[in-house]
PDB file of C-alpha atoms in Angstrom:
ATOM      1  CA  MET C 427       2.713 -32.226  -9.423  1.00 42.00           C
ATOM      2  CA  SER C 428       3.706 -34.855 -11.969  1.00 40.00           C
ATOM      3  CA  THR C 429       7.274 -35.907 -12.724  1.00 37.00           C
ATOM      4  CA  ARG C 430       6.941 -34.332 -16.129  1.00 38.00           C
ATOM      5  CA  ASP C 431       6.146 -30.937 -14.623  1.00 40.00           C
ATOM      6  CA  ASP C 432       8.915 -31.138 -12.015  1.00 40.00           C
ATOM      7  CA  ASP C 433      12.085 -29.487 -13.291  1.00 43.00           C
ATOM      8  CA  GLY C 434      14.043 -30.417 -10.161  1.00 45.00           C
ATOM      9  CA  SER C 435      13.756 -27.017  -8.544  1.00 46.00           C
ATOM     10  CA  TRP C 436      12.384 -28.363  -5.264  1.00 42.00           C
ATOM     11  CA  SER C 437      15.239 -30.824  -4.763  1.00 43.00           C
ATOM     12  CA  ARG C 438      17.823 -28.233  -5.793  1.00 53.00           C
ATOM     13  CA  ALA C 439      16.207 -25.729  -3.449  1.00 50.00           C
ATOM     14  CA  TYR C 440      16.639 -28.138  -0.570  1.00 46.00           C
ATOM     15  CA  MET C 441      20.272 -28.795  -1.471  1.00 48.00           C
ATOM     16  CA  ALA C 442      21.055 -25.108  -1.957  1.00 50.00           C
ATOM     17  CA  SER C 443      19.487 -24.092   1.342  1.00 47.00           C
ATOM     18  CA  SER C 444      21.402 -26.890   3.088  1.00 47.00           C
ATOM     19  CA  GLY C 445      24.717 -25.656   1.708  1.00 43.00           C
ATOM     20  CA  LEU C 446      25.256 -28.724  -0.471  1.00 40.00           C
ATOM     21  CA  ALA C 447      26.972 -28.453  -3.807  1.00 38.00           C
ATOM     22  CA  LEU C 448      24.959 -29.099  -6.919  1.00 45.00           C
ATOM     23  CA  SER C 449      27.023 -31.510  -8.969  1.00 38.00           C
ATOM     24  CA  GLY C 450      24.826 -31.415 -12.012  1.00 44.00           C
ATOM     25  CA  ARG C 451      21.397 -30.716 -13.358  1.00 48.00           C
ATOM     26  CA  GLY C 452      20.860 -34.087 -14.990  1.00 47.00           C
ATOM     27  CA  ARG C 453      20.437 -32.651 -18.472  1.00 56.00           C
ATOM     28  CA  ALA C 454      22.365 -30.929 -21.213  1.00 66.00           C
ATOM     29  CA  GLU C 455      23.147 -27.282 -20.554  1.00 79.00           C
ATOM     30  CA  SER C 456      21.307 -24.978 -22.923  1.00 90.00           C
ATOM     31  CA  PRO C 457      23.014 -22.053 -24.669  1.00 92.00           C
ATOM     32  CA  GLU C 458      20.824 -19.670 -22.692  1.00 93.00           C
ATOM     33  CA  LEU C 459      21.922 -21.237 -19.402  1.00 95.00           C
ATOM     34  CA  HIS C 460      25.553 -20.931 -20.469  1.00 92.00           C
ATOM     35  CA  LEU C 461      25.016 -17.259 -21.226  1.00 93.00           C
ATOM     36  CA  ALA C 462      23.179 -16.565 -17.993  1.00 95.00           C
ATOM     37  CA  SER C 463      25.812 -18.358 -15.927  1.00 92.00           C
ATOM     38  CA  GLY C 464      28.987 -16.545 -16.850  1.00 85.00           C
ATOM     39  CA  ALA C 465      29.104 -14.426 -19.955  1.00 79.00           C
ATOM     40  CA  GLU C 466      29.352 -10.654 -19.913  1.00 90.00           C
ATOM     41  CA  LEU C 467      25.898  -9.474 -20.853  1.00 93.00           C
ATOM     42  CA  SER C 468      24.140  -6.197 -21.342  1.00 94.00           C
ATOM     43  CA  ARG C 469      21.439  -5.185 -18.887  1.00 95.00           C
ATOM     44  CA  GLU C 470      18.886  -5.720 -21.618  1.00 95.00           C
ATOM     45  CA  LYS C 471      20.042  -9.287 -22.236  1.00 95.00           C
ATOM     46  CA  VAL C 472      20.057 -10.068 -18.506  1.00 96.00           C
ATOM     47  CA  ALA C 473      16.518  -8.732 -18.231  1.00 96.00           C
ATOM     48  CA  ALA C 474      15.429 -10.847 -21.200  1.00 96.00           C
ATOM     49  CA  LEU C 475      16.969 -14.027 -19.759  1.00 96.00           C
ATOM     50  CA  SER C 476      15.275 -13.380 -16.415  1.00 97.00           C
ATOM     51  CA  GLN C 477      11.972 -14.106 -18.158  1.00 97.00           C
ATOM     52  CA  HIS C 478      13.149 -17.367 -19.720  1.00 97.00           C
ATOM     53  CA  ARG C 479      10.805 -20.334 -19.286  1.00 96.00           C
ATOM     54  CA  ASP C 480      13.656 -22.514 -17.965  1.00 97.00           C
ATOM     55  CA  THR C 481      13.899 -22.242 -14.181  1.00 97.00           C
ATOM     56  CA  ALA C 482      17.646 -22.954 -14.283  1.00 97.00           C
ATOM     57  CA  VAL C 483      18.203 -19.933 -16.535  1.00 97.00           C
ATOM     58  CA  ARG C 484      16.250 -17.620 -14.247  1.00 98.00           C
ATOM     59  CA  GLU C 485      18.141 -18.998 -11.255  1.00 97.00           C
ATOM     60  CA  ALA C 486      21.469 -18.361 -12.975  1.00 97.00           C
ATOM     61  CA  VAL C 487      20.410 -14.786 -13.684  1.00 98.00           C
ATOM     62  CA  ALA C 488      19.461 -14.279 -10.040  1.00 98.00           C
ATOM     63  CA  ARG C 489      22.919 -15.454  -8.971  1.00 97.00           C
ATOM     64  CA  ARG C 490      24.791 -13.030 -11.211  1.00 97.00           C
ATOM     65  CA  LEU C 491      26.655 -10.421  -9.188  1.00 95.00           C
ATOM     66  CA  ASP C 492      25.909  -7.841 -11.880  1.00 95.00           C
ATOM     67  CA  CYS C 493      22.193  -8.595 -11.881  1.00 96.00           C
ATOM     68  CA  PRO C 494      20.308  -5.262 -11.852  1.00 96.00           C
ATOM     69  CA  PHE C 495      18.246  -4.528  -8.780  1.00 96.00           C
ATOM     70  CA  GLY C 496      15.062  -4.253 -10.817  1.00 96.00           C
ATOM     71  CA  VAL C 497      15.580  -7.768 -12.173  1.00 98.00           C
ATOM     72  CA  LEU C 498      16.247  -9.102  -8.672  1.00 98.00           C
ATOM     73  CA  ALA C 499      13.065  -7.464  -7.433  1.00 98.00           C
ATOM     74  CA  ALA C 500      11.073  -9.107 -10.228  1.00 98.00           C
ATOM     75  CA  LEU C 501      12.652 -12.535  -9.630  1.00 98.00           C
ATOM     76  CA  ALA C 502      11.785 -12.257  -5.935  1.00 98.00           C
ATOM     77  CA  HIS C 503       8.209 -12.989  -7.078  1.00 98.00           C
ATOM     78  CA  ASP C 504       9.196 -16.006  -9.220  1.00 98.00           C
ATOM     79  CA  SER C 505       6.976 -19.063  -8.894  1.00 97.00           C
ATOM     80  CA  ARG C 506       9.958 -21.383  -8.326  1.00 98.00           C
ATOM     81  CA  PRO C 507      11.542 -21.440  -4.853  1.00 98.00           C
ATOM     82  CA  LEU C 508      15.054 -22.058  -6.189  1.00 97.00           C
ATOM     83  CA  VAL C 509      14.960 -18.727  -8.014  1.00 98.00           C
ATOM     84  CA  ARG C 510      13.727 -16.941  -4.901  1.00 98.00           C
ATOM     85  CA  ILE C 511      16.492 -18.630  -2.875  1.00 98.00           C
ATOM     86  CA  ALA C 512      19.051 -17.230  -5.306  1.00 98.00           C
ATOM     87  CA  VAL C 513      17.600 -13.757  -4.862  1.00 98.00           C
ATOM     88  CA  ALA C 514      17.481 -14.124  -1.079  1.00 98.00           C
ATOM     89  CA  SER C 515      21.187 -15.037  -1.105  1.00 98.00           C
ATOM     90  CA  HIS C 516      22.234 -12.166  -3.359  1.00 98.00           C
ATOM     91  CA  PRO C 517      24.509  -9.511  -1.779  1.00 97.00           C
ATOM     92  CA  ARG C 518      22.695  -6.707  -3.633  1.00 96.00           C
ATOM     93  CA  ALA C 519      19.132  -7.791  -2.989  1.00 97.00           C
ATOM     94  CA  GLY C 520      18.417  -4.795  -0.768  1.00 95.00           C
ATOM     95  CA  ARG C 521      16.250  -4.416   2.304  1.00 97.00           C
ATOM     96  CA  THR C 522      12.927  -4.114   0.475  1.00 97.00           C
ATOM     97  CA  VAL C 523      13.439  -7.355  -1.449  1.00 98.00           C
ATOM     98  CA  LEU C 524      14.769  -9.191   1.604  1.00 98.00           C
ATOM     99  CA  GLU C 525      11.821  -8.061   3.718  1.00 97.00           C
ATOM    100  CA  HIS C 526       9.484  -9.445   1.075  1.00 98.00           C
ATOM    101  CA  LEU C 527      11.321 -12.778   0.945  1.00 98.00           C
ATOM    102  CA  ALA C 528      11.444 -12.983   4.753  1.00 98.00           C
ATOM    103  CA  GLY C 529       7.696 -13.569   4.567  1.00 97.00           C
ATOM    104  CA  ASP C 530       7.973 -16.222   1.833  1.00 98.00           C
ATOM    105  CA  ARG C 531       5.805 -19.322   2.119  1.00 97.00           C
ATOM    106  CA  ASP C 532       8.819 -21.573   1.506  1.00 98.00           C
ATOM    107  CA  PRO C 533      11.071 -21.981   4.577  1.00 97.00           C
ATOM    108  CA  HIS C 534      14.141 -22.565   2.411  1.00 98.00           C
ATOM    109  CA  VAL C 535      13.757 -19.054   1.017  1.00 98.00           C
ATOM    110  CA  VAL C 536      13.387 -17.562   4.487  1.00 98.00           C
ATOM    111  CA  LYS C 537      16.458 -19.435   5.728  1.00 98.00           C
ATOM    112  CA  ALA C 538      18.425 -18.053   2.784  1.00 98.00           C
ATOM    113  CA  VAL C 539      17.424 -14.550   3.913  1.00 98.00           C
ATOM    114  CA  ALA C 540      18.695 -15.295   7.418  1.00 98.00           C
ATOM    115  CA  ARG C 541      21.979 -16.697   6.097  1.00 97.00           C
ATOM    116  CA  ASN C 542      22.653 -13.711   3.825  1.00 97.00           C
ATOM    117  CA  GLU C 543      25.322 -11.660   5.606  1.00 94.00           C
ATOM    118  CA  HIS C 544      23.980  -8.537   3.894  1.00 96.00           C
ATOM    119  CA  THR C 545      20.553  -8.929   5.482  1.00 97.00           C
ATOM    120  CA  PRO C 546      20.131  -6.161   8.096  1.00 96.00           C
ATOM    121  CA  LEU C 547      20.516  -7.588  11.577  1.00 95.00           C
ATOM    122  CA  ASP C 548      17.160  -6.298  12.782  1.00 96.00           C
ATOM    123  CA  LEU C 549      15.482  -8.260   9.980  1.00 97.00           C
ATOM    124  CA  VAL C 550      17.293 -11.439  11.037  1.00 97.00           C
ATOM    125  CA  GLU C 551      16.246 -10.768  14.634  1.00 96.00           C
ATOM    126  CA  ARG C 552      12.644 -10.553  13.475  1.00 97.00           C
ATOM    127  CA  LEU C 553      12.949 -14.126  12.192  1.00 97.00           C
ATOM    128  CA  LEU C 554      13.651 -15.274  15.748  1.00 97.00           C
ATOM    129  CA  GLY C 555       9.877 -15.241  16.161  1.00 97.00           C
ATOM    130  CA  HIS C 556       9.120 -17.160  12.948  1.00 97.00           C
ATOM    131  CA  ARG C 557       6.452 -19.847  13.180  1.00 96.00           C
ATOM    132  CA  ARG C 558       8.833 -22.571  11.946  1.00 97.00           C
ATOM    133  CA  GLU C 559      11.434 -23.916  14.346  1.00 97.00           C
ATOM    134  CA  GLU C 560      14.007 -24.513  11.607  1.00 97.00           C
ATOM    135  CA  VAL C 561      13.903 -20.838  10.624  1.00 98.00           C
ATOM    136  CA  ARG C 562      14.184 -19.710  14.242  1.00 97.00           C
ATOM    137  CA  HIS C 563      17.206 -21.979  14.678  1.00 97.00           C
ATOM    138  CA  ILE C 564      19.036 -20.529  11.676  1.00 97.00           C
ATOM    139  CA  ALA C 565      18.175 -16.961  12.672  1.00 97.00           C
ATOM    140  CA  SER C 566      19.411 -17.513  16.226  1.00 97.00           C
ATOM    141  CA  ARG C 567      22.664 -18.992  15.001  1.00 96.00           C
ATOM    142  CA  MET C 568      23.284 -16.138  12.582  1.00 96.00           C
ATOM    143  CA  VAL C 569      22.536 -13.465  15.189  1.00 96.00           C
ATOM    144  CA  HIS C 570      25.045 -14.991  17.595  1.00 95.00           C
ATOM    145  CA  GLU C 571      27.654 -15.457  14.854  1.00 93.00           C
ATOM    146  CA  ARG C 572      27.351 -11.820  13.871  1.00 90.00           C
ATOM    147  CA  ALA C 573      27.600 -10.649  17.466  1.00 89.00           C
ATOM    148  CA  ALA C 574      30.682 -12.814  18.022  1.00 89.00           C
ATOM    149  CA  ALA C 575      32.272 -11.491  14.830  1.00 86.00           C
ATOM    150  CA  ILE C 576      31.710  -7.905  15.899  1.00 80.00           C
ATOM    151  CA  VAL C 577      33.154  -8.494  19.379  1.00 77.00           C
ATOM    152  CA  GLY C 578      36.063 -10.419  17.892  1.00 68.00           C
ATOM    153  CA  GLY C 579      36.857  -7.582  15.523  1.00 62.00           C
ATOM    154  CA  THR C 580      36.151  -9.389  12.259  1.00 55.00           C
ATOM    155  CA  ALA C 581      33.438  -6.933  11.234  1.00 53.00           C
ATOM    156  CA  GLU C 582      34.994  -3.852   9.661  1.00 47.00           C
ATOM    157  CA  ASP C 583      32.796  -1.376  11.435  1.00 42.00           C
ATOM    158  CA  ILE C 584      29.572  -1.207  13.370  1.00 45.00           C
ATOM    159  CA  GLY C 585      27.788   0.538  10.495  1.00 46.00           C
ATOM    160  CA  ALA C 586      28.417  -2.172   7.919  1.00 48.00           C
ATOM    161  CA  PRO C 587      25.399  -4.072   6.523  1.00 49.00           C
ATOM    162  CA  PHE C 588      26.807  -7.176   8.221  1.00 46.00           C
ATOM    163  CA  ALA C 589      26.348  -5.619  11.645  1.00 45.00           C
ATOM    164  CA  ARG C 590      23.255  -3.445  11.389  1.00 48.00           C
ATOM    165  CA  GLY C 591      20.738  -3.771  14.157  1.00 49.00           C
ATOM    166  CA  THR C 592      19.367  -1.953  17.134  1.00 48.00           C
ATOM    167  CA  ALA C 593      22.041  -0.812  19.559  1.00 43.00           C
ATOM    168  CA  ALA C 594      20.389  -2.515  22.512  1.00 45.00           C
ATOM    169  CA  ALA C 595      19.973  -5.830  20.705  1.00 49.00           C
ATOM    170  CA  LEU C 596      23.520  -5.701  19.361  1.00 48.00           C
ATOM    171  CA  THR C 597      24.909  -5.121  22.864  1.00 48.00           C
ATOM    172  CA  LEU C 598      22.759  -7.914  24.291  1.00 50.00           C
ATOM    173  CA  HIS C 599      23.904 -10.461  21.720  1.00 50.00           C
ATOM    174  CA  ALA C 600      27.519  -9.330  22.002  1.00 49.00           C
ATOM    175  CA  GLU C 601      27.496  -9.837  25.772  1.00 51.00           C
ATOM    176  CA  ALA C 602      25.867 -13.246  25.353  1.00 47.00           C
ATOM    177  CA  ALA C 603      28.507 -14.293  22.825  1.00 44.00           C
ATOM    178  CA  THR C 604      31.485 -13.159  24.954  1.00 47.00           C
ATOM    179  CA  PRO C 605      32.244 -14.998  28.208  1.00 47.00           C
ATOM    180  CA  ALA C 606      33.590 -13.013  31.129  1.00 47.00           C
ATOM    181  CA  GLN C 607      37.382 -12.873  31.283  1.00 50.00           C
ATOM    182  CA  VAL C 608      38.874 -13.903  34.641  1.00 46.00           C
ATOM    183  CA  PRO C 609      42.655 -13.546  35.274  1.00 47.00           C
ATOM    184  CA  GLU C 610      44.536 -16.760  35.961  1.00 50.00           C
ATOM    185  CA  ASP C 611      45.853 -15.547  39.341  1.00 50.00           C
ATOM    186  CA  GLY C 612      42.320 -15.172  40.628  1.00 51.00           C
ATOM    187  CA  ALA C 613      42.603 -11.434  41.033  1.00 51.00           C
ATOM    188  CA  ARG C 614      39.589  -9.299  40.351  1.00 50.00           C
ATOM    189  CA  PRO C 615      39.471  -8.048  36.744  1.00 49.00           C
ATOM    190  CA  ALA C 616      40.495  -4.488  36.134  1.00 50.00           C
ATOM    191  CA  ARG C 617      37.710  -1.952  36.188  1.00 47.00           C
ATOM    192  CA  ARG C 618      36.486  -0.799  32.806  1.00 47.00           C
ATOM    193  CA  HIS C 619      35.490   2.578  34.166  1.00 47.00           C
ATOM    194  CA  ALA C 620      37.400   5.025  36.308  1.00 47.00           C
ATOM    195  CA  PRO C 621      36.468   4.810  39.990  1.00 47.00           C
ATOM    196  CA  GLN C 622      33.984   7.304  41.214  1.00 51.00           C
ATOM    197  CA  THR C 623      35.417  10.412  42.829  1.00 48.00           C
ATOM    198  CA  LEU C 624      34.342  10.613  46.424  1.00 49.00           C
ATOM    199  CA  ALA C 625      33.217  13.882  47.897  1.00 50.00           C
ATOM    200  CA  PRO C 626      35.810  15.482  50.216  1.00 53.00           C
ATOM    201  CA  ARG C 627      35.346  14.704  53.870  1.00 52.00           C
ATOM    202  CA  PRO C 628      34.210  17.745  55.845  1.00 51.00           C
ATOM    203  CA  SER C 629      36.928  19.287  58.043  1.00 52.00           C
ATOM    204  CA  ILE C 630      36.219  19.646  61.739  1.00 50.00           C
ATOM    205  CA  GLY C 631      37.491  22.809  63.353  1.00 52.00           C
ATOM    206  CA  ARG C 632      38.901  23.047  66.849  1.00 52.00           C
ATOM    207  CA  ALA C 633      36.372  23.421  69.605  1.00 50.00           C
ATOM    208  CA  ARG C 634      36.209  26.907  71.082  1.00 53.00           C
ATOM    209  CA  PRO C 635      37.136  27.202  74.729  1.00 51.00           C
ATOM    210  CA  ALA C 636      34.181  27.665  77.036  1.00 47.00           C
TER     211      ALA C 636
END
């Protein structure tokens, strides 16, 4: 790909997936980009801008919190990875879109899926078996962070999108993220369950005289 054809999306994709701020785009901001970035727009206008030839405009549309689901679904198939990263990071992308992007050819897109706190936990767990080590690393970190947040009480409830996953896997990761608590005085920790009730001992009657 020549320098003329490169609009900077690959470098911005790397920076975005690495959590680095984008200080500038190296060119004057177009009126369409200004509109897509912050103005209140109708659904029709958002849909029209999502088909703009400028990658930066389509990316800005994909980052809008009011972006319609249908537009997000269409942008999930965009040819530029930066646009797909924006969709993968969107809180309203939905399971179907996120499942599609979890199989993306670009690892930065897949890592954005793993980092999205609205990605169902079972989908993040599936990325633990991804062919690329960098994706597996991010997925593993996010699974453990979610489990720790749930055990620590920062997740509002077990049914929230942040915490969804299989019950067995959720318990496994929660136990792995929480070390055993041992009292300072060395005493055995209190039982979590009530002790078992023992069966009554059989009474022995007096022996009859011979």
